[in-house]
Amino acid sequence: MTPRASKVLWYILLAIHGLAVLLPMIWMISTALKDSWTIFVSPWGYPEHLAWANFPNAWKKGVLGWKFINSIYISLAALCAALGIASMAAYVFGRFKFWGRRTLFFVFIAGLTLPAFLGIVPLFMLMKSLGILNTRYGLTFVYTAFSLPFSIFVLTGFFRGLPGELAEAASMDGCSPFGVFFKVMLPLAKPGLVTVGIFIFISLWNEFQLALVLLTKPENSLTLTLGIANLTMAQRYQSDWGAMFAGLSIGVIPTILLYSFLQKHIQAGLTAGAVKG
Amino acid sequence: MSANPSGLPHKPAGAGLRFPGRRVQGPTAALHRPLVLILVFLAPAILIYGLFFAYPMARAVYLSFCRVAPASQVATFIGTANYRKLFSDPIYGWALVHNLVFLIVSGSATIALALAIAVGLTRISRGRGFFRVIFLFPNVMPVVVTSLLWSFVFNPAFGLLNGMLRLLDLNRYCHAWLGEPHYALPALMLIGVWGGVGFYIVLFYAGILRIPTDYLDAAKIDGANGWQEFRHVTLPLLGDLMKIAVTYIAINSLNIFALVYLVTEGLPDRHLDVSLTYMYEQYSKNSNMGYSCTIGVMQMAILLGLSFLINRVLRRETVEL
């Protein structure tokens, strides 16, 4: 086979996979713009007149609008808390020696492999007795805790790799250890914080399992993913399909936008740990 | 959490550690002592992680040996009764079989497809960036959206799949996909591959780019064709990446939940339970909290065993660069 012919075959393979990826997504958006009648008559066709009303309908119907804002609030709050707490801990793990360091580090990192579901029953009981079940800040606490293993793991490696000279110089100049961290080391760690932040935000925005168990009342389904799931389950035997597809589209928009703008960061971050050098 | 680069190689502890400078002894020396900083900086992490992560996990291990009263939630120690029940529970057995089918069928399909696409990406000259961006779209979508969207793709009345078949005049191949036992599991696995393969494409692509071109040139000079080059140079030199990929796939296939829960909810019987949906069912519908924890602990044991096994089996298969 000539190199040119084999290249064409590779292009065909990639194009087919690209189409398989994009087709369901395009279908989702085009269906979100159809009225329920058209969906049934021509599921495959192009929407003749765009039924934009589906989006406000979805926004109001499952109170998705309110949940959208809730999801942003919870994800951002947990993200900030996790980054703050994890960067302090990672700094200590990465740059200090103390008794029990390896054991403690291992305890945190073990969280990466444990299934989130293992502790779900006791977690539910704990939150109930603390009176924070079905609350936004209750879920924020849990999301913060579940984000710590990954954040600490990546950031510890990051702090360990930073040059020590700047910190030494600052401390010689009379900067307190706390000052060294906040004024010198934390700004240096910014690229690491950005990468970790993107991953945490996307995974918290997409999170479903914990929310399903910890937000027990359907009317309290605070996050968008849970709201979309509940809306679809409730609607499955009704007929406002257009609004449902609009709901699905709303759920995708933030992460797809974030990914499209920051995809270089994400592609690099995905393999940063796995591929050495 | 999806696509967590967990279990990655990291430097041995202590390597490259440096203290941020010896401090000058003086009146404020007490404040400068790193011990204070270490305690203050670790406290919030230990508190939050301990309370909302470590404590529930440890407590779950204890509860797996208990019967928990549904209303009062008082736990009574009953020894290994839950475990004995688990080992003779046919529904749990079938759930694990489904996990295993996911791991083997869906997992090999994912790896094969990801390898092919990653090699393809290195062989083309234009459009790499475009394809790489598109291929990762499903991975950043919420799994809730992926699952529900695909349950509509398979919808017998207005789904995309049957719509396409009708368009091509292949009406006789139309099915109620998820409603028919024969097609439901393959359909679920297809969704799993669609949603997961992007990450492995990026992983393998980065791995192939890392291989020094000398090796590939040497293979070409020796007259290797494309397939031989892939089989004898690229594949062995992917090294640890294959191990990482297989480990991830094993973890993800075992921890599969939202996809099965969302797609099969409302279907007549539970011929599609996987271990975590069964665990959730025991907890939410049957208020069987102790037994639910037993399934969770078992899950952890299986995960640990599996990662150990994968590391053992694949160790000799790879070449370190």
Coordinates of C-alpha atoms in Angstrom, one line a residue:
Chain A
M1 CA 0.0 0.0 0.0
T2 CA 1.4 3.4 -0.9
P3 CA 1.9 5.9 1.9
R4 CA -0.7 8.1 0.4
A5 CA -3.4 5.4 0.3
S6 CA -2.7 4.4 3.9
K7 CA -3.0 8.0 5.0
V8 CA -6.4 8.2 3.3
L9 CA -7.5 5.1 5.2
W10 CA -6.4 6.6 8.5
Y11 CA -8.3 9.8 7.7
I12 CA -11.4 7.7 7.0
L13 CA -11.1 5.9 10.3
L14 CA -10.6 9.1 12.3
A15 CA -13.5 10.8 10.4
I16 CA -15.8 7.8 11.2
H17 CA -15.0 8.0 14.9
G18 CA -15.4 11.8 14.8
L19 CA -18.8 11.4 13.3
A20 CA -19.8 8.8 15.9
V21 CA -18.8 11.2 18.6
L22 CA -20.5 14.2 17.1
L23 CA -23.7 12.7 15.7
P24 CA -25.5 12.0 19.1
M25 CA -24.5 15.5 20.3
I26 CA -25.8 17.2 17.1
W27 CA -28.9 15.1 17.4
M28 CA -29.4 16.2 21.0
I29 CA -29.2 19.9 20.1
S30 CA -31.3 19.6 16.9
T31 CA -34.0 17.7 18.9
A32 CA -33.9 20.3 21.6
L33 CA -35.0 22.7 18.9
K34 CA -38.0 20.7 17.7
D35 CA -41.5 20.6 19.0
S36 CA -42.8 17.3 20.3
W37 CA -44.8 16.5 17.2
T38 CA -41.8 16.9 14.8
I39 CA -39.7 14.7 17.1
F40 CA -42.0 11.8 16.5
V41 CA -42.8 12.4 12.8
S42 CA -39.2 12.9 11.7
P43 CA -36.8 12.0 14.4
W44 CA -34.0 12.2 11.9
G45 CA -34.9 15.3 10.1
Y46 CA -33.7 18.9 10.4
P47 CA -35.8 21.1 12.6
E48 CA -38.1 23.0 10.3
H49 CA -38.9 25.9 12.5
L50 CA -36.7 26.3 15.5
A51 CA -38.6 25.8 18.7
W52 CA -36.5 28.0 21.0
A53 CA -39.2 27.9 23.6
N54 CA -38.0 24.4 24.7
F55 CA -35.0 26.1 26.5
P56 CA -37.0 28.5 28.7
N57 CA -39.5 25.6 29.3
A58 CA -36.7 23.3 30.5
W59 CA -35.3 26.2 32.5
K60 CA -38.6 26.7 34.3
K61 CA -40.1 23.2 34.3
G62 CA -37.6 21.2 36.4
V63 CA -36.5 24.4 38.0
L64 CA -33.4 23.7 36.1
G65 CA -32.4 27.4 36.1
W66 CA -32.2 27.5 39.9
K67 CA -30.3 24.2 39.9
F68 CA -27.9 25.4 37.3
I69 CA -27.0 28.3 39.6
N70 CA -26.9 26.0 42.5
S71 CA -24.5 23.6 40.7
I72 CA -22.2 26.5 39.8
Y73 CA -22.3 27.7 43.5
I74 CA -21.6 24.3 45.0
S75 CA -18.9 23.4 42.5
L76 CA -17.1 26.7 42.8
A77 CA -17.3 26.8 46.6
A78 CA -16.0 23.2 46.9
L79 CA -13.3 24.0 44.3
C80 CA -12.0 27.0 46.2
A81 CA -12.1 25.2 49.6
A82 CA -10.4 22.1 48.1
L83 CA -7.7 24.2 46.4
G84 CA -7.0 26.2 49.5
I85 CA -6.9 23.3 51.9
A86 CA -5.0 21.0 49.5
S87 CA -2.3 23.5 48.6
M88 CA -1.5 24.1 52.2
A89 CA -1.3 20.3 52.9
A90 CA 0.6 19.6 49.7
Y91 CA 3.1 22.3 50.5
V92 CA 3.8 20.6 53.8
F93 CA 4.0 17.2 52.2
G94 CA 6.2 18.4 49.4
R95 CA 8.7 20.4 51.3
F96 CA 8.9 19.4 54.9
K97 CA 10.1 16.3 56.7
F98 CA 8.2 15.3 59.8
W99 CA 7.3 12.2 61.8
G100 CA 4.5 10.3 60.1
R101 CA 4.7 12.1 56.8
R102 CA 4.7 9.1 54.6
T103 CA 1.8 7.4 56.4
L104 CA -0.3 10.4 56.4
F105 CA 0.4 11.1 52.7
F106 CA -0.6 7.5 52.0
V107 CA -3.9 7.9 53.8
F108 CA -4.8 10.8 51.7
I109 CA -3.7 9.2 48.4
A110 CA -5.5 6.0 49.2
G111 CA -8.7 8.0 48.6
L112 CA -7.9 8.0 44.9
T113 CA -8.6 4.3 44.6
L114 CA -11.4 3.9 47.0
P115 CA -14.9 3.8 45.4
A116 CA -16.9 6.9 46.5
F117 CA -19.8 4.6 47.2
L118 CA -18.0 2.6 49.9
G119 CA -18.7 5.1 52.7
I120 CA -22.0 6.3 51.5
V121 CA -24.2 4.8 54.1
P122 CA -22.2 6.1 57.1
L123 CA -21.8 9.4 55.4
F124 CA -25.5 9.7 55.0
M125 CA -26.0 8.9 58.7
L126 CA -23.3 11.4 59.7
M127 CA -24.8 14.2 57.7
K128 CA -28.3 13.4 59.0
S129 CA -27.1 13.6 62.6
L130 CA -25.2 16.9 61.9
G131 CA -28.4 18.3 60.4
I132 CA -26.7 19.1 57.0
L133 CA -28.4 16.5 54.8
N134 CA -30.2 18.1 51.9
T135 CA -28.3 21.4 52.2
R136 CA -26.0 23.2 49.8
Y137 CA -23.2 23.6 52.3
G138 CA -23.5 20.0 53.4
L139 CA -22.8 18.8 49.9
T140 CA -20.1 21.4 49.5
F141 CA -18.2 19.9 52.5
V142 CA -18.5 16.4 51.0
Y143 CA -17.4 17.5 47.6
T144 CA -14.4 19.3 49.2
A145 CA -13.4 16.2 51.1
F146 CA -13.7 14.0 48.0
S147 CA -11.6 16.4 45.9
L148 CA -8.7 16.4 48.4
P149 CA -6.9 13.1 47.4
F150 CA -6.5 14.1 43.7
S151 CA -5.6 17.8 44.6
I152 CA -3.1 16.8 47.2
F153 CA -1.5 14.2 45.0
V154 CA -0.9 16.5 42.1
L155 CA 0.0 19.6 44.1
T156 CA 2.5 17.7 46.3
G157 CA 4.4 16.7 43.2
F158 CA 4.2 20.3 42.0
F159 CA 5.5 21.9 45.2
R160 CA 8.3 19.3 45.4
G161 CA 9.5 20.4 42.0
L162 CA 9.6 24.1 42.7
P163 CA 13.1 25.6 43.1
G164 CA 14.0 26.2 46.8
E165 CA 16.3 29.3 46.3
L166 CA 13.5 31.9 46.2
A167 CA 12.0 30.5 49.4
E168 CA 15.4 30.5 51.1
A169 CA 16.1 34.1 50.0
A170 CA 12.7 35.2 51.3
S171 CA 13.2 33.6 54.6
M172 CA 16.7 35.1 54.9
D173 CA 15.1 38.5 54.4
G174 CA 13.0 37.9 57.5
C175 CA 9.8 36.5 55.8
S176 CA 7.9 34.2 58.2
P177 CA 7.3 30.6 57.1
F178 CA 3.7 31.5 56.5
G179 CA 4.8 34.5 54.5
V180 CA 7.1 32.3 52.4
F181 CA 4.2 30.1 51.5
F182 CA 1.6 32.8 50.7
K183 CA 4.0 35.4 49.1
V184 CA 6.5 33.1 47.3
M185 CA 5.5 29.5 46.9
L186 CA 1.8 29.8 46.3
P187 CA 2.2 32.2 43.3
L188 CA 4.8 29.9 41.9
A189 CA 2.4 27.0 42.1
K190 CA -0.3 28.8 40.0
P191 CA 0.0 26.6 36.9
G192 CA -0.5 23.5 39.0
L193 CA -3.5 25.1 40.7
V194 CA -5.1 26.0 37.4
T195 CA -4.7 22.4 36.1
V196 CA -6.1 20.8 39.3
G197 CA -8.9 23.4 39.4
I198 CA -10.1 22.6 35.9
F199 CA -10.2 18.9 36.6
I200 CA -12.0 19.4 40.0
F201 CA -14.5 21.8 38.5
I202 CA -15.5 19.4 35.7
S203 CA -15.7 16.4 37.9
L204 CA -17.8 18.2 40.5
W205 CA -20.1 19.7 37.9
N206 CA -20.6 16.2 36.5
E207 CA -20.9 14.5 39.8
F208 CA -24.1 12.4 40.3
Q209 CA -23.7 9.5 42.7
L210 CA -23.1 11.4 46.0
A211 CA -25.8 14.0 45.1
L212 CA -28.2 11.1 44.5
V213 CA -27.8 9.7 48.0
L214 CA -27.2 12.9 50.0
L215 CA -30.0 15.0 48.5
T216 CA -32.9 12.7 49.4
K217 CA -36.0 14.7 48.6
P218 CA -36.8 15.2 44.9
E219 CA -37.8 18.8 45.5
N220 CA -34.4 19.3 47.1
S221 CA -32.4 17.9 44.1
L222 CA -30.1 20.8 44.3
T223 CA -27.6 20.0 41.6
L224 CA -28.2 20.2 37.8
T225 CA -27.2 16.7 37.0
L226 CA -29.6 15.3 39.6
G227 CA -32.3 17.7 38.4
I228 CA -31.8 16.5 34.8
A229 CA -32.0 12.9 35.9
N230 CA -35.2 13.5 38.0
L231 CA -36.8 15.5 35.2
T232 CA -36.2 12.8 32.7
M233 CA -37.4 10.0 35.0
A234 CA -40.5 11.9 35.7
Q235 CA -41.1 12.9 32.1
R236 CA -40.3 9.5 30.5
Y237 CA -44.0 8.7 30.1
Q238 CA -45.2 12.2 29.4
S239 CA -44.5 14.0 26.2
D240 CA -42.5 17.2 26.5
W241 CA -39.5 15.6 24.8
G242 CA -38.2 18.9 23.4
A243 CA -37.9 20.4 26.8
M244 CA -36.1 17.3 28.0
F245 CA -33.5 17.5 25.2
A246 CA -33.1 21.2 26.0
G247 CA -32.4 20.2 29.6
L248 CA -29.7 17.7 28.5
S249 CA -28.1 20.4 26.3
I250 CA -28.1 22.9 29.2
G251 CA -26.2 20.3 31.3
V252 CA -23.5 19.9 28.7
I253 CA -22.9 23.6 27.9
P254 CA -20.7 24.7 30.8
T255 CA -18.2 21.8 30.7
I256 CA -18.0 21.8 26.9
L257 CA -17.4 25.5 26.9
L258 CA -14.8 25.3 29.6
Y259 CA -13.1 22.4 27.8
S260 CA -13.1 24.1 24.5
F261 CA -11.4 27.2 25.9
L262 CA -8.9 25.4 28.1
Q263 CA -8.4 22.2 26.1
K264 CA -4.6 22.6 25.9
H265 CA -4.5 22.6 29.7
I266 CA -6.8 19.6 29.9
Q267 CA -5.0 17.5 27.3
A268 CA -1.7 18.2 28.9
G269 CA -3.0 17.6 32.4
L270 CA -4.6 14.3 31.5
T271 CA -1.3 12.7 30.7
A272 CA 1.0 14.8 32.9
G273 CA 1.0 12.3 35.6
A274 CA 0.9 9.2 33.5
V275 CA 3.6 10.1 30.9
K276 CA 6.9 10.9 32.5
G277 CA 9.1 13.5 30.9
Chain B
M1 CA -14.9 11.6 39.6
S2 CA -13.9 10.7 36.2
A3 CA -10.5 10.2 34.5
N4 CA -8.6 10.7 37.7
P5 CA -4.9 10.2 36.9
S6 CA -4.7 8.0 40.0
G7 CA -2.0 5.5 40.9
L8 CA 0.5 7.4 38.8
P9 CA 4.2 6.9 39.3
H10 CA 5.6 9.5 41.7
K11 CA 9.0 10.1 43.0
P12 CA 10.2 8.1 46.0
A13 CA 9.4 10.1 49.1
G14 CA 12.2 12.3 50.3
A15 CA 13.7 12.7 46.9
G16 CA 14.4 16.3 46.1
L17 CA 13.0 17.5 49.4
R18 CA 14.3 20.8 50.6
F19 CA 13.7 22.9 53.6
P20 CA 12.9 26.5 53.0
G21 CA 16.0 27.8 54.5
R22 CA 17.6 27.6 58.0
R23 CA 16.1 30.4 60.0
V24 CA 18.1 32.9 62.0
Q25 CA 17.5 32.3 65.7
G26 CA 16.0 35.4 67.3
P27 CA 13.1 36.7 69.4
T28 CA 10.5 35.4 66.9
A29 CA 12.1 32.0 66.5
A30 CA 9.2 30.2 68.1
L31 CA 6.8 31.6 65.4
H32 CA 9.2 30.5 62.7
R33 CA 9.5 26.9 63.8
P34 CA 8.1 24.7 60.9
L35 CA 6.3 22.5 63.4
V36 CA 3.7 25.2 63.9
L37 CA 3.3 25.7 60.2
I38 CA 3.1 22.0 59.6
L39 CA 0.3 21.6 62.2
V40 CA -1.6 24.7 61.0
F41 CA -1.4 23.7 57.4
L42 CA -2.3 20.1 57.8
A43 CA -5.2 20.6 60.3
P44 CA -8.0 21.7 57.8
A45 CA -7.2 18.8 55.4
I46 CA -7.1 16.2 58.2
L47 CA -10.3 17.6 59.7
I48 CA -12.4 17.7 56.4
Y49 CA -11.0 14.5 54.9
G50 CA -11.2 12.7 58.2
L51 CA -14.7 13.6 59.0
F52 CA -16.3 13.3 55.5
F53 CA -14.1 10.7 53.9
A54 CA -12.0 8.5 56.1
Y55 CA -14.5 8.2 59.0
P56 CA -17.4 7.0 56.8
M57 CA -15.1 4.6 55.0
A58 CA -13.8 3.1 58.2
R59 CA -17.3 3.0 59.7
A60 CA -18.6 1.2 56.6
V61 CA -16.1 -1.6 57.3
Y62 CA -17.6 -1.9 60.8
L63 CA -21.2 -1.7 59.6
S64 CA -20.5 -4.5 57.1
F65 CA -20.5 -6.8 60.2
C66 CA -23.7 -5.4 61.6
R67 CA -27.4 -5.3 61.2
V68 CA -28.7 -1.7 61.1
A69 CA -32.2 -1.0 62.3
P70 CA -33.8 1.0 59.4
A71 CA -35.7 3.5 61.6
S72 CA -33.4 4.1 64.6
Q73 CA -30.2 3.3 62.6
V74 CA -28.9 1.4 65.7
A75 CA -26.2 -1.1 64.6
T76 CA -26.0 -4.5 66.1
F77 CA -22.9 -6.6 65.6
I78 CA -23.8 -9.9 63.9
G79 CA -20.4 -11.2 63.0
T80 CA -19.9 -12.6 59.4
A81 CA -23.6 -13.2 58.7
N82 CA -23.7 -10.5 56.0
Y83 CA -20.7 -12.0 54.3
R84 CA -22.1 -15.5 54.3
K85 CA -25.3 -14.1 52.9
L86 CA -23.3 -12.3 50.2
F87 CA -21.4 -15.4 49.1
S88 CA -24.6 -17.3 48.5
D89 CA -26.6 -14.4 46.9
P90 CA -27.2 -15.2 43.2
I91 CA -28.3 -11.6 42.3
Y92 CA -24.9 -10.4 43.6
G93 CA -23.2 -13.1 41.6
W94 CA -24.9 -12.1 38.4
A95 CA -24.2 -8.4 39.1
L96 CA -20.5 -9.3 39.3
V97 CA -20.7 -11.3 36.1
H98 CA -22.1 -8.2 34.4
N99 CA -19.2 -6.1 35.8
L100 CA -16.8 -8.7 34.4
V101 CA -18.4 -8.7 31.0
F102 CA -18.1 -4.9 31.0
L103 CA -14.5 -5.2 31.9
I104 CA -13.6 -7.8 29.3
V105 CA -15.8 -6.8 26.3
S106 CA -16.2 -3.1 26.7
G107 CA -12.6 -2.8 28.1
S108 CA -10.9 -4.6 25.2
A109 CA -13.0 -2.7 22.7
T110 CA -12.0 0.6 24.3
I111 CA -8.3 -0.3 24.3
A112 CA -8.3 -1.6 20.7
L113 CA -10.2 1.4 19.4
A114 CA -8.1 3.9 21.4
L115 CA -4.9 2.3 20.0
A116 CA -6.1 2.4 16.4
I117 CA -7.2 6.0 16.7
A118 CA -4.0 7.0 18.5
V119 CA -1.8 5.4 15.8
G120 CA -4.0 7.1 13.2
L121 CA -3.5 10.5 14.8
T122 CA 0.3 10.0 14.5
R123 CA 0.1 9.0 10.8
I124 CA -1.9 11.9 9.5
S125 CA -0.4 15.3 8.8
R126 CA -3.3 17.8 9.1
G127 CA -6.2 18.1 11.5
R128 CA -4.6 16.4 14.5
G129 CA -5.6 19.2 16.9
F130 CA -9.2 19.2 15.6
F131 CA -9.6 15.5 16.0
R132 CA -8.0 15.5 19.5
V133 CA -10.4 18.2 20.7
I134 CA -13.5 16.4 19.3
F135 CA -12.5 12.9 20.6
L136 CA -12.5 14.1 24.2
F137 CA -15.9 15.7 24.1
P138 CA -17.7 12.7 25.6
N139 CA -15.3 12.5 28.5
V140 CA -16.1 16.0 29.7
M141 CA -19.9 15.5 29.4
P142 CA -21.7 14.7 32.6
V143 CA -22.3 10.9 32.7
V144 CA -26.0 11.7 33.5
V145 CA -26.3 13.5 30.1
T146 CA -24.4 10.7 28.2
S147 CA -26.6 8.0 29.7
L148 CA -29.9 9.7 29.1
L149 CA -28.9 11.0 25.7
W150 CA -28.0 7.4 24.6
S151 CA -31.2 6.0 26.2
F152 CA -33.0 8.3 23.7
V153 CA -30.7 7.2 20.9
F154 CA -31.9 3.7 21.5
N155 CA -35.5 4.7 22.0
P156 CA -37.7 2.5 19.7
A157 CA -40.2 5.3 18.8
F158 CA -38.1 8.3 18.0
G159 CA -34.5 7.2 18.6
L160 CA -31.6 8.2 16.4
L161 CA -30.6 4.6 15.8
N162 CA -33.9 3.3 14.5
G163 CA -34.4 6.5 12.6
M164 CA -31.2 5.9 10.8
L165 CA -32.1 2.3 10.1
R166 CA -35.5 3.4 8.7
L167 CA -33.8 6.0 6.6
L168 CA -31.6 3.3 5.0
D169 CA -34.7 1.2 4.5
L170 CA -33.5 -1.4 7.0
N171 CA -36.7 -1.6 9.0
R172 CA -36.3 -5.3 9.8
Y173 CA -33.2 -4.5 11.9
C174 CA -35.1 -2.0 14.1
H175 CA -35.3 -3.1 17.7
A176 CA -36.5 -1.8 21.1
W177 CA -32.8 -2.1 22.0
L178 CA -32.8 -1.5 25.7
G179 CA -36.1 -3.3 26.2
E180 CA -34.8 -6.5 24.8
P181 CA -32.5 -8.6 27.0
H182 CA -30.3 -9.7 24.1
Y183 CA -29.5 -6.1 23.1
A184 CA -29.6 -4.3 26.4
L185 CA -26.2 -5.3 27.7
P186 CA -24.3 -4.7 24.4
A187 CA -26.1 -1.3 24.1
L188 CA -24.9 -0.4 27.6
M189 CA -21.4 -1.4 26.7
L190 CA -21.5 0.7 23.5
I191 CA -22.4 3.7 25.6
G192 CA -19.5 2.9 28.0
V193 CA -17.0 2.8 25.1
W194 CA -18.4 6.0 23.6
G195 CA -18.1 7.9 26.8
G196 CA -14.7 6.5 27.9
V197 CA -12.5 6.0 24.9
G198 CA -11.4 9.6 24.5
F199 CA -9.2 9.5 27.5
Y200 CA -7.3 6.4 26.4
I201 CA -6.8 8.0 22.9
V202 CA -5.1 11.0 24.5
L203 CA -3.1 8.7 26.8
F204 CA -1.9 6.4 24.0
Y205 CA -1.3 9.2 21.6
A206 CA 1.0 10.9 24.2
G207 CA 2.7 7.6 24.8
I208 CA 3.4 7.0 21.1
L209 CA 4.8 10.5 20.6
R210 CA 7.2 9.7 23.5
I211 CA 8.8 6.8 21.7
P212 CA 12.2 8.0 20.3
T213 CA 12.1 8.1 16.5
D214 CA 15.3 6.1 16.3
Y215 CA 13.4 2.9 17.2
L216 CA 10.8 3.5 14.5
D217 CA 13.5 4.4 11.9
A218 CA 15.5 1.3 12.8
A219 CA 12.3 -0.8 12.2
K220 CA 11.7 0.8 8.9
I221 CA 15.3 0.1 7.8
D222 CA 14.9 -3.5 8.8
G223 CA 12.0 -3.6 6.4
A224 CA 9.1 -3.8 8.9
N225 CA 5.7 -3.0 7.5
G226 CA 3.2 -0.8 9.4
W227 CA 1.7 -3.6 11.4
Q228 CA 5.0 -5.2 12.3
E229 CA 6.3 -1.8 13.4
F230 CA 3.2 -1.4 15.6
R231 CA 3.3 -4.9 17.0
H232 CA 7.0 -5.1 17.8
V233 CA 8.0 -1.5 18.4
T234 CA 5.1 0.7 19.4
L235 CA 3.1 -1.7 21.5
P236 CA 6.0 -2.9 23.7
L237 CA 7.4 0.6 24.1
L238 CA 4.1 2.0 25.3
G239 CA 5.4 0.5 28.6
D240 CA 3.6 1.5 31.7
L241 CA 0.9 3.2 29.9
M242 CA -0.8 0.0 28.9
K243 CA -0.7 -1.1 32.6
I244 CA -2.2 2.2 33.6
A245 CA -4.9 2.0 31.0
V246 CA -5.9 -1.5 32.0
T247 CA -5.9 -0.6 35.6
Y248 CA -8.2 2.4 35.0
I249 CA -10.5 0.3 32.9
A250 CA -10.7 -2.4 35.6
I251 CA -11.5 0.3 38.2
N252 CA -14.1 2.0 36.0
S253 CA -15.8 -1.2 34.9
L254 CA -16.2 -2.3 38.5
N255 CA -17.3 1.1 39.7
I256 CA -19.8 1.6 37.0
F257 CA -23.0 3.0 38.4
A258 CA -24.7 6.0 36.9
L259 CA -24.9 4.6 33.4
V260 CA -26.6 1.4 34.4
Y261 CA -28.7 3.1 37.1
L262 CA -30.1 5.8 34.7
V263 CA -30.5 3.7 31.6
T264 CA -32.1 0.6 33.2
E265 CA -34.3 2.5 35.7
G266 CA -37.9 1.7 34.7
L267 CA -37.0 -1.4 32.7
P268 CA -39.1 -4.4 33.8
D269 CA -36.7 -6.7 35.6
R270 CA -33.2 -6.3 36.8
H271 CA -31.3 -8.5 34.4
L272 CA -28.7 -5.8 34.2
D273 CA -27.8 -5.1 37.8
V274 CA -24.1 -4.4 38.4
S275 CA -22.5 -4.5 41.9
L276 CA -22.9 -0.9 42.7
T277 CA -26.5 -0.6 41.5
Y278 CA -27.3 -3.6 43.6
M279 CA -25.5 -2.0 46.6
Y280 CA -27.6 1.2 46.1
E281 CA -30.8 -0.9 45.8
Q282 CA -30.1 -2.7 49.1
Y283 CA -29.6 0.7 50.7
S284 CA -32.4 2.8 49.2
K285 CA -35.2 0.3 48.5
N286 CA -34.6 -2.4 51.1
S287 CA -33.1 -0.2 53.9
N288 CA -30.5 -3.0 54.2
M289 CA -27.7 -0.7 55.3
G290 CA -25.4 -3.3 56.9
Y291 CA -25.6 -5.6 53.8
S292 CA -25.1 -2.6 51.5
C293 CA -21.8 -1.8 53.4
T294 CA -20.8 -5.5 53.0
I295 CA -21.1 -5.2 49.2
G296 CA -19.1 -2.0 49.4
V297 CA -16.3 -3.6 51.4
M298 CA -16.3 -6.6 49.0
Q299 CA -16.0 -4.1 46.1
M300 CA -12.9 -2.6 47.7
A301 CA -11.4 -6.0 48.2
I302 CA -12.0 -6.9 44.6
L303 CA -10.5 -3.6 43.3
L304 CA -7.4 -4.1 45.4
G305 CA -7.0 -7.7 44.2
L306 CA -7.6 -6.8 40.6
S307 CA -5.0 -3.9 40.6
F308 CA -2.5 -6.2 42.2
L309 CA -3.2 -8.9 39.6
I310 CA -2.9 -6.5 36.6
N311 CA 0.4 -5.1 37.9
R312 CA 1.7 -8.7 38.3
V313 CA 0.5 -10.0 34.9
L314 CA 1.6 -7.0 32.8
R315 CA 4.9 -6.4 34.5
R316 CA 6.8 -8.7 32.1
E317 CA 5.0 -7.6 29.1
T318 CA 6.4 -4.1 29.1
V319 CA 9.7 -2.6 28.3
E320 CA 11.0 0.3 30.2
L321 CA 12.5 3.1 28.1

